[in-house]
Amino acid sequence: RLKPFNRLQVILQHLKMSNHTDSTAEVLLEKRGGAGVITLNRPKALNALTLPMIRQIYPQLKTWEQDPETFLIIIKGTGGKAFCAGGDVVAIRDAGKAGDRMTQDLFREEYILNNAIGTCRKPYVALIDGITMGGGVGLSVHGRFRVATEKTLFAMPETAIGLFPDVGGGYFLPRLPGRIGFYLALTGFRLRGRDVLRAGIATHFVESEKLPALEKDLMALKSPSTENIADLLNSYQVKSQVDQEKQFVLDEHMEKINSLFSGTSMEEIVEKLKQDGSPFAMKQLEIINKMSPTSLKLTLRQLREGASMSLQEVLRMEYRLSQACMRGHDFYEGVRAVLIDKDQTPRWKPAALEEVTEEFVDNCFKPLGNNDLKL
């Protein structure tokens, strides 16, 4: 028999090991009932997506898609604050400055994962409870079901850091009602709670505290069809009373959004905002003036072109844009100003929309030959 001290050591050692496998893994992948469950597990970093996480999720998603015993896939985040606040842009910036391959690999593998979610043959249910931005949108919005809660905070804030709303933003944003997608993409406007459903980004709304019960019910479904899953989600949505009375936050501005953000160039949109002169228009002008002029022009063209493309064509286009941003100035400066030094005063180059030439924008969209994204 083990001496008491040794036995304690063995127990502690065992606890350490089991903790190690559970709590320190950046992503947890488990099969529960008929469901494959992906849990993003970087709560301190608001579950920001890293390249190692992408490399774990993708093969597992493909395995579950082929597995006759897996009927649906659920993705969620830990920590109660965020589903996934985006990609690890500080790491991307550091890699880009060092000339590291990660600036190619991360975007390439992330977009391949976005496409796998968009084409997944099994129902895919994203529980977007908490902050859902950038890379977190890519992990959810292309799936069949997106369940928002009163804690959901959705945004595509990339133009503020010298990037563009990628991860398939060029596909889903121009397909939202009216010009909402263009407005969200250019201004980084944040939608909360039920408004994420009303804007057409989420498919369902369920109160946050009901999610554990919903998850259990999803796992308990015996060989469910998409219809069974939809019925279950609908039954939860019907019982969710939070913010039911409130009208859509953008309701009173929709007419203006649709007319002001329908310009064919950034200069035209800015001119329309100036001419409109309303408090709403002036506020949008002020926001747009803080964004990277290069990002604004790339984003507007990305959405205009993406409106008539397939998801695969959009991701190929966005990969070209991502590499153009990695070669440029504004992404590094934007991440510095917003996330590293936090002085919030990026010095964009060029500093004005008029200085971002058509020729420069065209170049960013050019094919990369052998380096193009292959899906």
JSON list of C-alpha atoms in Angstrom, two decimals, residues 97-308:
[
{"chain": "A", "resi": 97, "resn": "LYS", "atom": "CA", "xyz": [6.64, 42.59, -38.65]},
{"chain": "A", "resi": 98, "resn": "ALA", "atom": "CA", "xyz": [8.99, 39.62, -38.31]},
{"chain": "A", "resi": 99, "resn": "GLY", "atom": "CA", "xyz": [8.26, 38.44, -41.87]},
{"chain": "A", "resi": 100, "resn": "ASP", "atom": "CA", "xyz": [6.86, 35.19, -40.48]},
{"chain": "A", "resi": 101, "resn": "ARG", "atom": "CA", "xyz": [4.79, 32.76, -42.61]},
{"chain": "A", "resi": 102, "resn": "MET", "atom": "CA", "xyz": [1.98, 32.92, -40.07]},
{"chain": "A", "resi": 103, "resn": "THR", "atom": "CA", "xyz": [0.51, 35.94, -41.90]},
{"chain": "A", "resi": 104, "resn": "GLN", "atom": "CA", "xyz": [-0.16, 33.61, -44.84]},
{"chain": "A", "resi": 105, "resn": "ASP", "atom": "CA", "xyz": [-1.00, 30.47, -42.88]},
{"chain": "A", "resi": 106, "resn": "LEU", "atom": "CA", "xyz": [-3.44, 31.97, -40.41]},
{"chain": "A", "resi": 107, "resn": "PHE", "atom": "CA", "xyz": [-5.64, 33.69, -43.00]},
{"chain": "A", "resi": 108, "resn": "ARG", "atom": "CA", "xyz": [-5.45, 30.71, -45.36]},
{"chain": "A", "resi": 109, "resn": "GLU", "atom": "CA", "xyz": [-6.38, 28.13, -42.72]},
{"chain": "A", "resi": 110, "resn": "GLU", "atom": "CA", "xyz": [-8.99, 30.35, -41.09]},
{"chain": "A", "resi": 111, "resn": "TYR", "atom": "CA", "xyz": [-10.78, 30.90, -44.42]},
{"chain": "A", "resi": 112, "resn": "ILE", "atom": "CA", "xyz": [-10.60, 27.16, -45.20]},
{"chain": "A", "resi": 113, "resn": "LEU", "atom": "CA", "xyz": [-12.31, 26.58, -41.82]},
{"chain": "A", "resi": 114, "resn": "ASN", "atom": "CA", "xyz": [-14.94, 29.28, -42.59]},
{"chain": "A", "resi": 115, "resn": "ASN", "atom": "CA", "xyz": [-15.68, 27.50, -45.86]},
{"chain": "A", "resi": 116, "resn": "ALA", "atom": "CA", "xyz": [-15.90, 24.11, -44.09]},
{"chain": "A", "resi": 117, "resn": "ILE", "atom": "CA", "xyz": [-18.52, 25.61, -41.75]},
{"chain": "A", "resi": 118, "resn": "GLY", "atom": "CA", "xyz": [-20.41, 27.16, -44.68]},
{"chain": "A", "resi": 119, "resn": "THR", "atom": "CA", "xyz": [-20.50, 23.85, -46.58]},
{"chain": "A", "resi": 120, "resn": "CYS", "atom": "CA", "xyz": [-20.89, 21.51, -43.58]},
{"chain": "A", "resi": 121, "resn": "ARG", "atom": "CA", "xyz": [-23.36, 18.71, -44.33]},
{"chain": "A", "resi": 122, "resn": "LYS", "atom": "CA", "xyz": [-24.32, 18.36, -40.67]},
{"chain": "A", "resi": 123, "resn": "PRO", "atom": "CA", "xyz": [-26.46, 21.02, -38.94]},
{"chain": "A", "resi": 124, "resn": "TYR", "atom": "CA", "xyz": [-24.09, 23.46, -37.25]},
{"chain": "A", "resi": 125, "resn": "VAL", "atom": "CA", "xyz": [-25.34, 25.36, -34.20]},
{"chain": "A", "resi": 126, "resn": "ALA", "atom": "CA", "xyz": [-23.32, 28.35, -32.95]},
{"chain": "A", "resi": 127, "resn": "LEU", "atom": "CA", "xyz": [-24.25, 29.64, -29.49]},
{"chain": "A", "resi": 128, "resn": "ILE", "atom": "CA", "xyz": [-23.10, 33.25, -29.85]},
{"chain": "A", "resi": 129, "resn": "ASP", "atom": "CA", "xyz": [-23.44, 34.27, -26.21]},
{"chain": "A", "resi": 130, "resn": "GLY", "atom": "CA", "xyz": [-21.37, 37.38, -25.44]},
{"chain": "A", "resi": 131, "resn": "ILE", "atom": "CA", "xyz": [-18.87, 39.23, -27.65]},
{"chain": "A", "resi": 132, "resn": "THR", "atom": "CA", "xyz": [-18.87, 37.93, -31.23]},
{"chain": "A", "resi": 133, "resn": "MET", "atom": "CA", "xyz": [-16.58, 39.89, -33.53]},
{"chain": "A", "resi": 134, "resn": "GLY", "atom": "CA", "xyz": [-14.30, 39.34, -36.50]},
{"chain": "A", "resi": 135, "resn": "GLY", "atom": "CA", "xyz": [-12.98, 35.77, -36.37]},
{"chain": "A", "resi": 136, "resn": "GLY", "atom": "CA", "xyz": [-15.83, 34.83, -34.02]},
{"chain": "A", "resi": 137, "resn": "VAL", "atom": "CA", "xyz": [-18.30, 35.88, -36.70]},
{"chain": "A", "resi": 138, "resn": "GLY", "atom": "CA", "xyz": [-16.46, 33.63, -39.16]},
{"chain": "A", "resi": 139, "resn": "LEU", "atom": "CA", "xyz": [-16.88, 30.66, -36.79]},
{"chain": "A", "resi": 140, "resn": "SER", "atom": "CA", "xyz": [-20.63, 31.20, -36.53]},
{"chain": "A", "resi": 141, "resn": "VAL", "atom": "CA", "xyz": [-22.33, 33.16, -39.30]},
{"chain": "A", "resi": 142, "resn": "HIS", "atom": "CA", "xyz": [-21.80, 30.63, -42.11]},
{"chain": "A", "resi": 143, "resn": "GLY", "atom": "CA", "xyz": [-23.33, 27.79, -40.09]},
{"chain": "A", "resi": 144, "resn": "ARG", "atom": "CA", "xyz": [-26.97, 26.73, -40.39]},
{"chain": "A", "resi": 145, "resn": "PHE", "atom": "CA", "xyz": [-28.05, 28.05, -36.96]},
{"chain": "A", "resi": 146, "resn": "ARG", "atom": "CA", "xyz": [-26.78, 31.07, -34.99]},
{"chain": "A", "resi": 147, "resn": "VAL", "atom": "CA", "xyz": [-28.35, 31.52, -31.56]},
{"chain": "A", "resi": 148, "resn": "ALA", "atom": "CA", "xyz": [-27.99, 35.01, -30.06]},
{"chain": "A", "resi": 149, "resn": "THR", "atom": "CA", "xyz": [-28.72, 35.91, -26.42]},
{"chain": "A", "resi": 150, "resn": "GLU", "atom": "CA", "xyz": [-29.27, 39.19, -24.56]},
{"chain": "A", "resi": 151, "resn": "LYS", "atom": "CA", "xyz": [-25.49, 39.19, -23.96]},
{"chain": "A", "resi": 152, "resn": "THR", "atom": "CA", "xyz": [-24.53, 38.97, -27.63]},
{"chain": "A", "resi": 153, "resn": "LEU", "atom": "CA", "xyz": [-22.44, 41.90, -28.88]},
{"chain": "A", "resi": 154, "resn": "PHE", "atom": "CA", "xyz": [-21.82, 41.66, -32.62]},
{"chain": "A", "resi": 155, "resn": "ALA", "atom": "CA", "xyz": [-19.48, 43.86, -34.65]},
{"chain": "A", "resi": 156, "resn": "MET", "atom": "CA", "xyz": [-17.08, 43.80, -37.58]},
{"chain": "A", "resi": 157, "resn": "PRO", "atom": "CA", "xyz": [-14.68, 46.54, -36.38]},
{"chain": "A", "resi": 158, "resn": "GLU", "atom": "CA", "xyz": [-11.86, 45.90, -38.88]},
{"chain": "A", "resi": 159, "resn": "THR", "atom": "CA", "xyz": [-11.79, 49.28, -40.66]},
{"chain": "A", "resi": 160, "resn": "ALA", "atom": "CA", "xyz": [-10.61, 50.79, -37.35]},
{"chain": "A", "resi": 161, "resn": "ILE", "atom": "CA", "xyz": [-7.44, 48.64, -37.42]},
{"chain": "A", "resi": 162, "resn": "GLY", "atom": "CA", "xyz": [-6.50, 48.92, -41.07]},
{"chain": "A", "resi": 163, "resn": "LEU", "atom": "CA", "xyz": [-8.10, 45.63, -42.08]},
{"chain": "A", "resi": 164, "resn": "PHE", "atom": "CA", "xyz": [-11.47, 44.80, -43.73]},
{"chain": "A", "resi": 165, "resn": "PRO", "atom": "CA", "xyz": [-14.44, 42.67, -42.53]},
{"chain": "A", "resi": 166, "resn": "ASP", "atom": "CA", "xyz": [-13.00, 39.35, -43.65]},
{"chain": "A", "resi": 167, "resn": "VAL", "atom": "CA", "xyz": [-13.88, 35.71, -42.72]},
{"chain": "A", "resi": 168, "resn": "GLY", "atom": "CA", "xyz": [-16.56, 35.81, -45.43]},
{"chain": "A", "resi": 169, "resn": "GLY", "atom": "CA", "xyz": [-17.88, 39.27, -44.56]},
{"chain": "A", "resi": 170, "resn": "GLY", "atom": "CA", "xyz": [-17.98, 40.01, -48.28]},
{"chain": "A", "resi": 171, "resn": "TYR", "atom": "CA", "xyz": [-20.54, 37.21, -48.58]},
{"chain": "A", "resi": 172, "resn": "PHE", "atom": "CA", "xyz": [-22.95, 37.66, -45.66]},
{"chain": "A", "resi": 173, "resn": "LEU", "atom": "CA", "xyz": [-22.85, 41.46, -45.16]},
{"chain": "A", "resi": 174, "resn": "PRO", "atom": "CA", "xyz": [-24.19, 42.54, -48.59]},
{"chain": "A", "resi": 175, "resn": "ARG", "atom": "CA", "xyz": [-26.94, 39.91, -48.21]},
{"chain": "A", "resi": 176, "resn": "LEU", "atom": "CA", "xyz": [-28.41, 41.51, -45.05]},
{"chain": "A", "resi": 177, "resn": "PRO", "atom": "CA", "xyz": [-31.60, 43.61, -45.51]},
{"chain": "A", "resi": 178, "resn": "GLY", "atom": "CA", "xyz": [-31.18, 46.96, -47.27]},
{"chain": "A", "resi": 179, "resn": "ARG", "atom": "CA", "xyz": [-27.73, 48.50, -46.76]},
{"chain": "A", "resi": 180, "resn": "ILE", "atom": "CA", "xyz": [-27.33, 47.31, -43.15]},
{"chain": "A", "resi": 181, "resn": "GLY", "atom": "CA", "xyz": [-24.30, 45.21, -44.10]},
{"chain": "A", "resi": 182, "resn": "PHE", "atom": "CA", "xyz": [-22.51, 48.14, -45.74]},
{"chain": "A", "resi": 183, "resn": "TYR", "atom": "CA", "xyz": [-23.27, 50.31, -42.71]},
{"chain": "A", "resi": 184, "resn": "LEU", "atom": "CA", "xyz": [-21.96, 47.69, -40.25]},
{"chain": "A", "resi": 185, "resn": "ALA", "atom": "CA", "xyz": [-18.85, 47.04, -42.35]},
{"chain": "A", "resi": 186, "resn": "LEU", "atom": "CA", "xyz": [-17.79, 50.65, -42.84]},
{"chain": "A", "resi": 187, "resn": "THR", "atom": "CA", "xyz": [-18.62, 52.05, -39.38]},
{"chain": "A", "resi": 188, "resn": "GLY", "atom": "CA", "xyz": [-18.04, 48.97, -37.16]},
{"chain": "A", "resi": 189, "resn": "PHE", "atom": "CA", "xyz": [-21.44, 49.66, -35.52]},
{"chain": "A", "resi": 190, "resn": "ARG", "atom": "CA", "xyz": [-22.22, 47.24, -32.66]},
{"chain": "A", "resi": 191, "resn": "LEU", "atom": "CA", "xyz": [-25.44, 45.28, -32.52]},
{"chain": "A", "resi": 192, "resn": "ARG", "atom": "CA", "xyz": [-26.64, 43.84, -29.21]},
{"chain": "A", "resi": 193, "resn": "GLY", "atom": "CA", "xyz": [-28.94, 41.06, -28.11]},
{"chain": "A", "resi": 194, "resn": "ARG", "atom": "CA", "xyz": [-32.14, 40.63, -30.06]},
{"chain": "A", "resi": 195, "resn": "ASP", "atom": "CA", "xyz": [-30.98, 43.17, -32.65]},
{"chain": "A", "resi": 196, "resn": "VAL", "atom": "CA", "xyz": [-28.47, 40.58, -33.91]},
{"chain": "A", "resi": 197, "resn": "LEU", "atom": "CA", "xyz": [-31.50, 38.45, -34.83]},
{"chain": "A", "resi": 198, "resn": "ARG", "atom": "CA", "xyz": [-33.45, 41.40, -36.26]},
{"chain": "A", "resi": 199, "resn": "ALA", "atom": "CA", "xyz": [-30.55, 42.35, -38.53]},
{"chain": "A", "resi": 200, "resn": "GLY", "atom": "CA", "xyz": [-30.54, 38.85, -40.00]},
{"chain": "A", "resi": 201, "resn": "ILE", "atom": "CA", "xyz": [-27.18, 37.77, -38.52]},
{"chain": "A", "resi": 202, "resn": "ALA", "atom": "CA", "xyz": [-28.57, 35.34, -35.92]},
{"chain": "A", "resi": 203, "resn": "THR", "atom": "CA", "xyz": [-31.29, 32.82, -36.80]},
{"chain": "A", "resi": 204, "resn": "HIS", "atom": "CA", "xyz": [-32.66, 32.52, -33.24]},
{"chain": "A", "resi": 205, "resn": "PHE", "atom": "CA", "xyz": [-32.76, 34.34, -29.89]},
{"chain": "A", "resi": 206, "resn": "VAL", "atom": "CA", "xyz": [-32.65, 32.45, -26.59]},
{"chain": "A", "resi": 207, "resn": "GLU", "atom": "CA", "xyz": [-32.04, 33.81, -23.09]},
{"chain": "A", "resi": 208, "resn": "SER", "atom": "CA", "xyz": [-28.48, 33.21, -21.93]},
{"chain": "A", "resi": 209, "resn": "GLU", "atom": "CA", "xyz": [-29.47, 31.28, -18.79]},
{"chain": "A", "resi": 210, "resn": "LYS", "atom": "CA", "xyz": [-31.46, 28.81, -20.93]},
{"chain": "A", "resi": 211, "resn": "LEU", "atom": "CA", "xyz": [-28.47, 27.79, -23.04]},
{"chain": "A", "resi": 212, "resn": "PRO", "atom": "CA", "xyz": [-27.34, 24.85, -20.83]},
{"chain": "A", "resi": 213, "resn": "ALA", "atom": "CA", "xyz": [-30.85, 23.37, -21.04]},
{"chain": "A", "resi": 214, "resn": "LEU", "atom": "CA", "xyz": [-30.98, 24.00, -24.79]},
{"chain": "A", "resi": 215, "resn": "GLU", "atom": "CA", "xyz": [-27.62, 22.29, -25.21]},
{"chain": "A", "resi": 216, "resn": "LYS", "atom": "CA", "xyz": [-28.81, 19.26, -23.26]},
{"chain": "A", "resi": 217, "resn": "ASP", "atom": "CA", "xyz": [-31.94, 19.03, -25.38]},
{"chain": "A", "resi": 218, "resn": "LEU", "atom": "CA", "xyz": [-29.90, 19.32, -28.59]},
{"chain": "A", "resi": 219, "resn": "MET", "atom": "CA", "xyz": [-27.58, 16.51, -27.47]},
{"chain": "A", "resi": 220, "resn": "ALA", "atom": "CA", "xyz": [-30.53, 14.32, -26.54]},
{"chain": "A", "resi": 221, "resn": "LEU", "atom": "CA", "xyz": [-32.11, 14.51, -30.01]},
{"chain": "A", "resi": 222, "resn": "LYS", "atom": "CA", "xyz": [-32.07, 11.08, -31.68]},
{"chain": "A", "resi": 223, "resn": "SER", "atom": "CA", "xyz": [-30.81, 11.34, -35.28]},
{"chain": "A", "resi": 224, "resn": "PRO", "atom": "CA", "xyz": [-32.36, 14.79, -35.71]},
{"chain": "A", "resi": 225, "resn": "SER", "atom": "CA", "xyz": [-33.06, 16.46, -39.02]},
{"chain": "A", "resi": 226, "resn": "THR", "atom": "CA", "xyz": [-32.48, 20.15, -39.65]},
{"chain": "A", "resi": 227, "resn": "GLU", "atom": "CA", "xyz": [-36.24, 20.59, -39.12]},
{"chain": "A", "resi": 228, "resn": "ASN", "atom": "CA", "xyz": [-36.12, 18.88, -35.68]},
{"chain": "A", "resi": 229, "resn": "ILE", "atom": "CA", "xyz": [-33.31, 21.21, -34.61]},
{"chain": "A", "resi": 230, "resn": "ALA", "atom": "CA", "xyz": [-35.15, 24.27, -35.95]},
{"chain": "A", "resi": 231, "resn": "ASP", "atom": "CA", "xyz": [-38.30, 23.20, -34.05]},
{"chain": "A", "resi": 232, "resn": "LEU", "atom": "CA", "xyz": [-36.35, 22.85, -30.81]},
{"chain": "A", "resi": 233, "resn": "LEU", "atom": "CA", "xyz": [-34.68, 26.25, -31.26]},
{"chain": "A", "resi": 234, "resn": "ASN", "atom": "CA", "xyz": [-38.04, 27.84, -32.10]},
{"chain": "A", "resi": 235, "resn": "SER", "atom": "CA", "xyz": [-39.64, 26.38, -28.97]},
{"chain": "A", "resi": 236, "resn": "TYR", "atom": "CA", "xyz": [-36.90, 28.03, -26.86]},
{"chain": "A", "resi": 237, "resn": "GLN", "atom": "CA", "xyz": [-37.17, 31.31, -28.75]},
{"chain": "A", "resi": 238, "resn": "VAL", "atom": "CA", "xyz": [-40.93, 31.51, -28.18]},
{"chain": "A", "resi": 239, "resn": "LYS", "atom": "CA", "xyz": [-40.31, 31.35, -24.41]},
{"chain": "A", "resi": 240, "resn": "SER", "atom": "CA", "xyz": [-37.64, 34.09, -24.45]},
{"chain": "A", "resi": 241, "resn": "GLN", "atom": "CA", "xyz": [-39.19, 37.36, -23.31]},
{"chain": "A", "resi": 242, "resn": "VAL", "atom": "CA", "xyz": [-36.09, 39.58, -22.91]},
{"chain": "A", "resi": 243, "resn": "ASP", "atom": "CA", "xyz": [-36.24, 42.78, -25.01]},
{"chain": "A", "resi": 244, "resn": "GLN", "atom": "CA", "xyz": [-39.23, 41.52, -26.95]},
{"chain": "A", "resi": 245, "resn": "GLU", "atom": "CA", "xyz": [-40.97, 44.89, -26.75]},
{"chain": "A", "resi": 246, "resn": "LYS", "atom": "CA", "xyz": [-38.03, 47.01, -27.84]},
{"chain": "A", "resi": 247, "resn": "GLN", "atom": "CA", "xyz": [-37.88, 47.98, -31.50]},
{"chain": "A", "resi": 248, "resn": "PHE", "atom": "CA", "xyz": [-34.83, 47.32, -33.69]},
{"chain": "A", "resi": 249, "resn": "VAL", "atom": "CA", "xyz": [-32.09, 49.81, -32.79]},
{"chain": "A", "resi": 250, "resn": "LEU", "atom": "CA", "xyz": [-31.63, 50.82, -36.44]},
{"chain": "A", "resi": 251, "resn": "ASP", "atom": "CA", "xyz": [-35.35, 51.02, -37.28]},
{"chain": "A", "resi": 252, "resn": "GLU", "atom": "CA", "xyz": [-35.64, 54.80, -37.21]},
{"chain": "A", "resi": 253, "resn": "HIS", "atom": "CA", "xyz": [-32.43, 55.17, -39.27]},
{"chain": "A", "resi": 254, "resn": "MET", "atom": "CA", "xyz": [-33.06, 52.49, -41.91]},
{"chain": "A", "resi": 255, "resn": "GLU", "atom": "CA", "xyz": [-34.28, 54.91, -44.55]},
{"chain": "A", "resi": 256, "resn": "LYS", "atom": "CA", "xyz": [-31.16, 57.02, -44.15]},
{"chain": "A", "resi": 257, "resn": "ILE", "atom": "CA", "xyz": [-28.86, 53.97, -44.02]},
{"chain": "A", "resi": 258, "resn": "ASN", "atom": "CA", "xyz": [-30.37, 52.66, -47.25]},
{"chain": "A", "resi": 259, "resn": "SER", "atom": "CA", "xyz": [-29.97, 55.94, -49.11]},
{"chain": "A", "resi": 260, "resn": "LEU", "atom": "CA", "xyz": [-26.70, 57.25, -47.61]},
{"chain": "A", "resi": 261, "resn": "PHE", "atom": "CA", "xyz": [-24.80, 53.97, -47.78]},
{"chain": "A", "resi": 262, "resn": "SER", "atom": "CA", "xyz": [-25.82, 53.16, -51.35]},
{"chain": "A", "resi": 263, "resn": "GLY", "atom": "CA", "xyz": [-23.02, 55.22, -52.90]},
{"chain": "A", "resi": 264, "resn": "THR", "atom": "CA", "xyz": [-20.79, 53.49, -55.44]},
{"chain": "A", "resi": 265, "resn": "SER", "atom": "CA", "xyz": [-17.62, 55.07, -54.01]},
{"chain": "A", "resi": 266, "resn": "MET", "atom": "CA", "xyz": [-16.48, 56.10, -50.53]},
{"chain": "A", "resi": 267, "resn": "GLU", "atom": "CA", "xyz": [-16.25, 59.71, -51.72]},
{"chain": "A", "resi": 268, "resn": "GLU", "atom": "CA", "xyz": [-19.89, 59.55, -52.82]},
{"chain": "A", "resi": 269, "resn": "ILE", "atom": "CA", "xyz": [-20.99, 58.12, -49.44]},
{"chain": "A", "resi": 270, "resn": "VAL", "atom": "CA", "xyz": [-19.08, 60.86, -47.59]},
{"chain": "A", "resi": 271, "resn": "GLU", "atom": "CA", "xyz": [-20.63, 63.51, -49.87]},
{"chain": "A", "resi": 272, "resn": "LYS", "atom": "CA", "xyz": [-24.15, 62.12, -49.22]},
{"chain": "A", "resi": 273, "resn": "LEU", "atom": "CA", "xyz": [-23.53, 62.18, -45.44]},
{"chain": "A", "resi": 274, "resn": "LYS", "atom": "CA", "xyz": [-22.33, 65.80, -45.62]},
{"chain": "A", "resi": 275, "resn": "GLN", "atom": "CA", "xyz": [-25.29, 66.89, -47.73]},
{"chain": "A", "resi": 276, "resn": "ASP", "atom": "CA", "xyz": [-27.79, 65.11, -45.48]},
{"chain": "A", "resi": 277, "resn": "GLY", "atom": "CA", "xyz": [-26.52, 67.04, -42.48]},
{"chain": "A", "resi": 278, "resn": "SER", "atom": "CA", "xyz": [-28.78, 65.27, -39.95]},
{"chain": "A", "resi": 279, "resn": "PRO", "atom": "CA", "xyz": [-27.38, 64.40, -36.50]},
{"chain": "A", "resi": 280, "resn": "PHE", "atom": "CA", "xyz": [-27.32, 60.72, -37.57]},
{"chain": "A", "resi": 281, "resn": "ALA", "atom": "CA", "xyz": [-25.41, 61.50, -40.79]},
{"chain": "A", "resi": 282, "resn": "MET", "atom": "CA", "xyz": [-22.94, 63.76, -38.97]},
{"chain": "A", "resi": 283, "resn": "LYS", "atom": "CA", "xyz": [-22.24, 61.05, -36.40]},
{"chain": "A", "resi": 284, "resn": "GLN", "atom": "CA", "xyz": [-21.51, 58.52, -39.18]},
{"chain": "A", "resi": 285, "resn": "LEU", "atom": "CA", "xyz": [-19.22, 61.01, -40.89]},
{"chain": "A", "resi": 286, "resn": "GLU", "atom": "CA", "xyz": [-17.29, 61.51, -37.67]},
{"chain": "A", "resi": 287, "resn": "ILE", "atom": "CA", "xyz": [-16.88, 57.72, -37.27]},
{"chain": "A", "resi": 288, "resn": "ILE", "atom": "CA", "xyz": [-15.85, 57.15, -40.89]},
{"chain": "A", "resi": 289, "resn": "ASN", "atom": "CA", "xyz": [-13.27, 59.95, -40.66]},
{"chain": "A", "resi": 290, "resn": "LYS", "atom": "CA", "xyz": [-11.44, 57.96, -37.96]},
{"chain": "A", "resi": 291, "resn": "MET", "atom": "CA", "xyz": [-11.20, 54.77, -40.04]},
{"chain": "A", "resi": 292, "resn": "SER", "atom": "CA", "xyz": [-8.35, 53.77, -42.34]},
{"chain": "A", "resi": 293, "resn": "PRO", "atom": "CA", "xyz": [-9.10, 55.36, -45.75]},
{"chain": "A", "resi": 294, "resn": "THR", "atom": "CA", "xyz": [-7.49, 52.35, -47.44]},
{"chain": "A", "resi": 295, "resn": "SER", "atom": "CA", "xyz": [-9.64, 49.93, -45.42]},
{"chain": "A", "resi": 296, "resn": "LEU", "atom": "CA", "xyz": [-12.80, 51.85, -46.28]},
{"chain": "A", "resi": 297, "resn": "LYS", "atom": "CA", "xyz": [-12.13, 51.68, -50.01]},
{"chain": "A", "resi": 298, "resn": "LEU", "atom": "CA", "xyz": [-11.17, 48.00, -49.92]},
{"chain": "A", "resi": 299, "resn": "THR", "atom": "CA", "xyz": [-14.26, 47.18, -47.83]},
{"chain": "A", "resi": 300, "resn": "LEU", "atom": "CA", "xyz": [-16.74, 48.99, -50.05]},
{"chain": "A", "resi": 301, "resn": "ARG", "atom": "CA", "xyz": [-15.43, 47.21, -53.14]},
{"chain": "A", "resi": 302, "resn": "GLN", "atom": "CA", "xyz": [-15.24, 43.87, -51.28]},
{"chain": "A", "resi": 303, "resn": "LEU", "atom": "CA", "xyz": [-18.96, 44.08, -50.41]},
{"chain": "A", "resi": 304, "resn": "ARG", "atom": "CA", "xyz": [-20.06, 45.38, -53.81]},
{"chain": "A", "resi": 305, "resn": "GLU", "atom": "CA", "xyz": [-18.27, 42.51, -55.56]},
{"chain": "A", "resi": 306, "resn": "GLY", "atom": "CA", "xyz": [-19.10, 39.92, -52.92]},
{"chain": "A", "resi": 307, "resn": "ALA", "atom": "CA", "xyz": [-22.84, 40.55, -53.34]},
{"chain": "A", "resi": 308, "resn": "SER", "atom": "CA", "xyz": [-22.89, 38.42, -56.50]}
]
